[in-house]
PDB file of C-alpha atoms in Angstrom:
ATOM      1  CA  UNK A   1      -7.665   2.625 -22.818  1.00  0.00           C
ATOM      2  CA  UNK A   2      -5.544  -0.022 -21.095  1.00  0.00           C
ATOM      3  CA  UNK A   3      -4.497   0.248 -17.377  1.00  0.00           C
ATOM      4  CA  UNK A   4      -0.722  -0.276 -18.358  1.00  0.00           C
ATOM      5  CA  UNK A   5      -1.578   2.618 -21.002  1.00  0.00           C
ATOM      6  CA  UNK A   6      -3.294   5.104 -18.060  1.00  0.00           C
ATOM      7  CA  UNK A   7      -0.542   4.373 -15.772  1.00  0.00           C
ATOM      8  CA  UNK A   8       2.412   5.281 -18.266  1.00  0.00           C
ATOM      9  CA  UNK A   9       0.185   8.413 -19.019  1.00  0.00           C
ATOM     10  CA  UNK A  10       0.767   9.197 -15.319  1.00  0.00           C
ATOM     11  CA  UNK A  11       4.465   8.862 -15.583  1.00  0.00           C
ATOM     12  CA  UNK A  12       4.613   5.595 -13.923  1.00  0.00           C
ATOM     13  CA  UNK A  13       7.063   2.647 -15.359  1.00  0.00           C
ATOM     14  CA  UNK A  14       5.116  -0.250 -15.858  1.00  0.00           C
ATOM     15  CA  UNK A  15       8.013  -2.048 -17.777  1.00  0.00           C
ATOM     16  CA  UNK A  16       8.336  -4.746 -14.770  1.00  0.00           C
ATOM     17  CA  UNK A  17       4.712  -5.469 -14.549  1.00  0.00           C
ATOM     18  CA  UNK A  18       1.970  -7.456 -16.015  1.00  0.00           C
ATOM     19  CA  UNK A  19      -1.595  -7.064 -15.686  1.00  0.00           C
ATOM     20  CA  UNK A  20      -3.553 -10.191 -16.472  1.00  0.00           C
ATOM     21  CA  UNK A  21      -6.920  -9.251 -15.186  1.00  0.00           C
ATOM     22  CA  UNK A  22      -8.893  -6.227 -13.665  1.00  0.00           C
ATOM     23  CA  UNK A  23      -9.680  -7.680 -10.426  1.00  0.00           C
ATOM     24  CA  UNK A  24      -5.913  -8.287  -9.461  1.00  0.00           C
ATOM     25  CA  UNK A  25      -6.743 -11.632  -8.293  1.00  0.00           C
ATOM     26  CA  UNK A  26      -4.929 -13.412 -11.030  1.00  0.00           C
ATOM     27  CA  UNK A  27      -1.471 -14.951  -9.738  1.00  0.00           C
ATOM     28  CA  UNK A  28      -0.239 -13.888 -13.417  1.00  0.00           C
ATOM     29  CA  UNK A  29      -0.465 -10.313 -12.204  1.00  0.00           C
ATOM     30  CA  UNK A  30       3.051  -8.730 -11.160  1.00  0.00           C
ATOM     31  CA  UNK A  31       3.249  -5.256  -9.810  1.00  0.00           C
ATOM     32  CA  UNK A  32       6.342  -4.036  -7.955  1.00  0.00           C
ATOM     33  CA  UNK A  33       6.440  -2.210  -4.700  1.00  0.00           C
ATOM     34  CA  UNK A  34       8.134   0.832  -6.480  1.00  0.00           C
ATOM     35  CA  UNK A  35       5.182   1.030  -8.847  1.00  0.00           C
ATOM     36  CA  UNK A  36       2.586   0.806  -6.060  1.00  0.00           C
ATOM     37  CA  UNK A  37       4.721   3.454  -4.346  1.00  0.00           C
ATOM     38  CA  UNK A  38       4.892   6.051  -7.205  1.00  0.00           C
ATOM     39  CA  UNK A  39       1.060   5.552  -7.637  1.00  0.00           C
ATOM     40  CA  UNK A  40       0.382   6.525  -4.065  1.00  0.00           C
ATOM     41  CA  UNK A  41       2.773   9.584  -4.243  1.00  0.00           C
ATOM     42  CA  UNK A  42       1.145  10.599  -7.491  1.00  0.00           C
ATOM     43  CA  UNK A  43      -2.190  10.166  -5.326  1.00  0.00           C
ATOM     44  CA  UNK A  44      -1.140  12.433  -2.678  1.00  0.00           C
ATOM     45  CA  UNK A  45       0.204  15.004  -4.931  1.00  0.00           C
ATOM     46  CA  UNK A  46      -1.911  15.329  -7.670  1.00  0.00           C
ATOM     47  CA  UNK A  47      -4.692  18.116  -7.090  1.00  0.00           C
ATOM     48  CA  UNK A  48      -7.492  15.651  -8.815  1.00  0.00           C
ATOM     49  CA  UNK A  49      -6.091  12.209  -7.470  1.00  0.00           C
ATOM     50  CA  UNK A  50      -5.356  13.283  -3.874  1.00  0.00           C
ATOM     51  CA  UNK A  51      -9.339  13.050  -3.631  1.00  0.00           C
ATOM     52  CA  UNK A  52      -8.905   9.372  -3.836  1.00  0.00           C
ATOM     53  CA  UNK A  53      -6.907   9.319  -0.339  1.00  0.00           C
ATOM     54  CA  UNK A  54      -9.698  10.286   2.039  1.00  0.00           C
ATOM     55  CA  UNK A  55     -11.595   7.067   0.710  1.00  0.00           C
ATOM     56  CA  UNK A  56      -8.657   4.803   1.584  1.00  0.00           C
ATOM     57  CA  UNK A  57      -8.919   2.451   4.707  1.00  0.00           C
ATOM     58  CA  UNK A  58      -7.648   3.750   7.787  1.00  0.00           C
ATOM     59  CA  UNK A  59      -5.346   1.513  10.204  1.00  0.00           C
ATOM     60  CA  UNK A  60      -7.679   0.402  13.119  1.00  0.00           C
ATOM     61  CA  UNK A  61     -10.541   2.417  11.819  1.00  0.00           C
ATOM     62  CA  UNK A  62     -12.185   1.938   8.510  1.00  0.00           C
ATOM     63  CA  UNK A  63     -12.184  -0.510   5.514  1.00  0.00           C
ATOM     64  CA  UNK A  64     -10.108  -3.586   5.219  1.00  0.00           C
ATOM     65  CA  UNK A  65      -8.037  -1.950   8.066  1.00  0.00           C
ATOM     66  CA  UNK A  66     -10.521  -1.687  10.537  1.00  0.00           C
ATOM     67  CA  UNK A  67     -10.068  -4.834  12.485  1.00  0.00           C
ATOM     68  CA  UNK A  68      -5.908  -4.687  11.991  1.00  0.00           C
ATOM     69  CA  UNK A  69      -3.370  -2.951  13.992  1.00  0.00           C
ATOM     70  CA  UNK A  70      -4.412  -4.395  17.140  1.00  0.00           C
ATOM     71  CA  UNK A  71      -1.361  -6.625  17.541  1.00  0.00           C
ATOM     72  CA  UNK A  72       1.379  -5.835  19.747  1.00  0.00           C
ATOM     73  CA  UNK A  73       4.085  -3.637  18.172  1.00  0.00           C
ATOM     74  CA  UNK A  74       1.520  -2.317  15.543  1.00  0.00           C
ATOM     75  CA  UNK A  75      -0.694  -0.019  17.545  1.00  0.00           C
ATOM     76  CA  UNK A  76       1.497   2.974  16.725  1.00  0.00           C
ATOM     77  CA  UNK A  77      -0.057   3.188  13.212  1.00  0.00           C
ATOM     78  CA  UNK A  78      -3.705   3.324  14.377  1.00  0.00           C
ATOM     79  CA  UNK A  79      -5.284   6.409  12.854  1.00  0.00           C
ATOM     80  CA  UNK A  80      -2.348   7.380  10.961  1.00  0.00           C
ATOM     81  CA  UNK A  81      -1.684   5.228   8.091  1.00  0.00           C
ATOM     82  CA  UNK A  82      -3.886   5.243   5.166  1.00  0.00           C
ATOM     83  CA  UNK A  83      -3.418   2.408   3.080  1.00  0.00           C
ATOM     84  CA  UNK A  84      -4.499  -0.206   0.377  1.00  0.00           C
ATOM     85  CA  UNK A  85      -4.424  -3.948   1.218  1.00  0.00           C
ATOM     86  CA  UNK A  86      -3.520  -6.756  -1.441  1.00  0.00           C
ATOM     87  CA  UNK A  87      -3.821 -10.385  -0.637  1.00  0.00           C
ATOM     88  CA  UNK A  88      -3.507 -13.510  -2.452  1.00  0.00           C
ATOM     89  CA  UNK A  89      -2.778 -17.080  -1.075  1.00  0.00           C
ATOM     90  CA  UNK A  90       0.808 -16.578   0.612  1.00  0.00           C
ATOM     91  CA  UNK A  91       1.209 -13.193  -0.379  1.00  0.00           C
ATOM     92  CA  UNK A  92       0.304  -9.964   1.319  1.00  0.00           C
ATOM     93  CA  UNK A  93       0.846  -6.258   0.542  1.00  0.00           C
ATOM     94  CA  UNK A  94       0.103  -2.911   1.794  1.00  0.00           C
ATOM     95  CA  UNK A  95       0.803   0.327   0.214  1.00  0.00           C
ATOM     96  CA  UNK A  96      -0.191   3.736   1.466  1.00  0.00           C
ATOM     97  CA  UNK A  97       0.840   6.860   3.455  1.00  0.00           C
ATOM     98  CA  UNK A  98       1.408   7.641   6.889  1.00  0.00           C
ATOM     99  CA  UNK A  99       2.558  10.594   9.254  1.00  0.00           C
ATOM    100  CA  UNK A 100       5.620  10.233  11.167  1.00  0.00           C
ATOM    101  CA  UNK A 101       5.722  11.202  14.766  1.00  0.00           C
ATOM    102  CA  UNK A 102       7.925  14.203  13.926  1.00  0.00           C
ATOM    103  CA  UNK A 103       5.384  15.198  11.117  1.00  0.00           C
ATOM    104  CA  UNK A 104       6.750  13.719   7.878  1.00  0.00           C
ATOM    105  CA  UNK A 105       4.732  12.155   5.361  1.00  0.00           C
ATOM    106  CA  UNK A 106       6.193   9.207   4.235  1.00  0.00           C
ATOM    107  CA  UNK A 107       4.738   6.952   1.183  1.00  0.00           C
ATOM    108  CA  UNK A 108       5.710   3.110   1.151  1.00  0.00           C
ATOM    109  CA  UNK A 109       4.656  -0.035  -0.383  1.00  0.00           C
ATOM    110  CA  UNK A 110       5.480  -3.629   0.962  1.00  0.00           C
ATOM    111  CA  UNK A 111       4.984  -6.863  -0.223  1.00  0.00           C
ATOM    112  CA  UNK A 112       5.694 -10.224   1.695  1.00  0.00           C
ATOM    113  CA  UNK A 113       5.188 -13.674   1.361  1.00  0.00           C
ATOM    114  CA  UNK A 114       4.686 -17.001   3.481  1.00  0.00           C
ATOM    115  CA  UNK A 115       8.476 -16.772   4.790  1.00  0.00           C
ATOM    116  CA  UNK A 116       7.253 -14.183   6.980  1.00  0.00           C
ATOM    117  CA  UNK A 117       4.516 -16.202   9.132  1.00  0.00           C
ATOM    118  CA  UNK A 118       1.540 -14.021   9.985  1.00  0.00           C
ATOM    119  CA  UNK A 119       1.788 -11.581   6.953  1.00  0.00           C
ATOM    120  CA  UNK A 120      -0.739  -8.939   7.889  1.00  0.00           C
ATOM    121  CA  UNK A 121       0.827  -8.470  11.456  1.00  0.00           C
ATOM    122  CA  UNK A 122       4.407  -8.480   9.969  1.00  0.00           C
ATOM    123  CA  UNK A 123       3.149  -5.683   7.439  1.00  0.00           C
ATOM    124  CA  UNK A 124       1.424  -3.871  10.318  1.00  0.00           C
ATOM    125  CA  UNK A 125       4.361  -3.777  12.564  1.00  0.00           C
ATOM    126  CA  UNK A 126       6.408  -2.415   9.711  1.00  0.00           C
ATOM    127  CA  UNK A 127       3.788   0.310   9.215  1.00  0.00           C
ATOM    128  CA  UNK A 128       3.985   1.173  12.546  1.00  0.00           C
ATOM    129  CA  UNK A 129       7.572   1.362  12.749  1.00  0.00           C
ATOM    130  CA  UNK A 130       7.808   3.984   9.897  1.00  0.00           C
ATOM    131  CA  UNK A 131       4.984   5.666  11.617  1.00  0.00           C
ATOM    132  CA  UNK A 132       7.092   5.811  14.760  1.00  0.00           C
ATOM    133  CA  UNK A 133      10.322   6.814  13.403  1.00  0.00           C
ATOM    134  CA  UNK A 134      11.734  10.685  13.464  1.00  0.00           C
ATOM    135  CA  UNK A 135      12.003  10.461   9.746  1.00  0.00           C
ATOM    136  CA  UNK A 136      11.822  14.540   8.874  1.00  0.00           C
TER     137      UNK A 136
END
């Protein structure tokens, strides 16, 4: 079964996506932030798939996010953001879930390119801004 078929079976719209390889490292891969956010949403809300969330990196604590969220403006996300990173030359992504200061659960997906300077710091500050908002 292909990745595309598996995602469609979960109810995800893959019409604007292209899966060129299984590693995600090909520049031919195309995935929208909407698809990634919807995949995170399903992973959070589905009783079986929700077991994946505790294994994802936590901002400033584990995995690929262990040494991130230390730059000024990003500290508020430490311990609150659980997310998956994505990086290619000149492109960075962060998709996951956080809890805001008022307890709302927010699912997000962001992709940025070279125009933003320090891509990871930009994403970290953006995730911290989401975490710091009173969204609920």
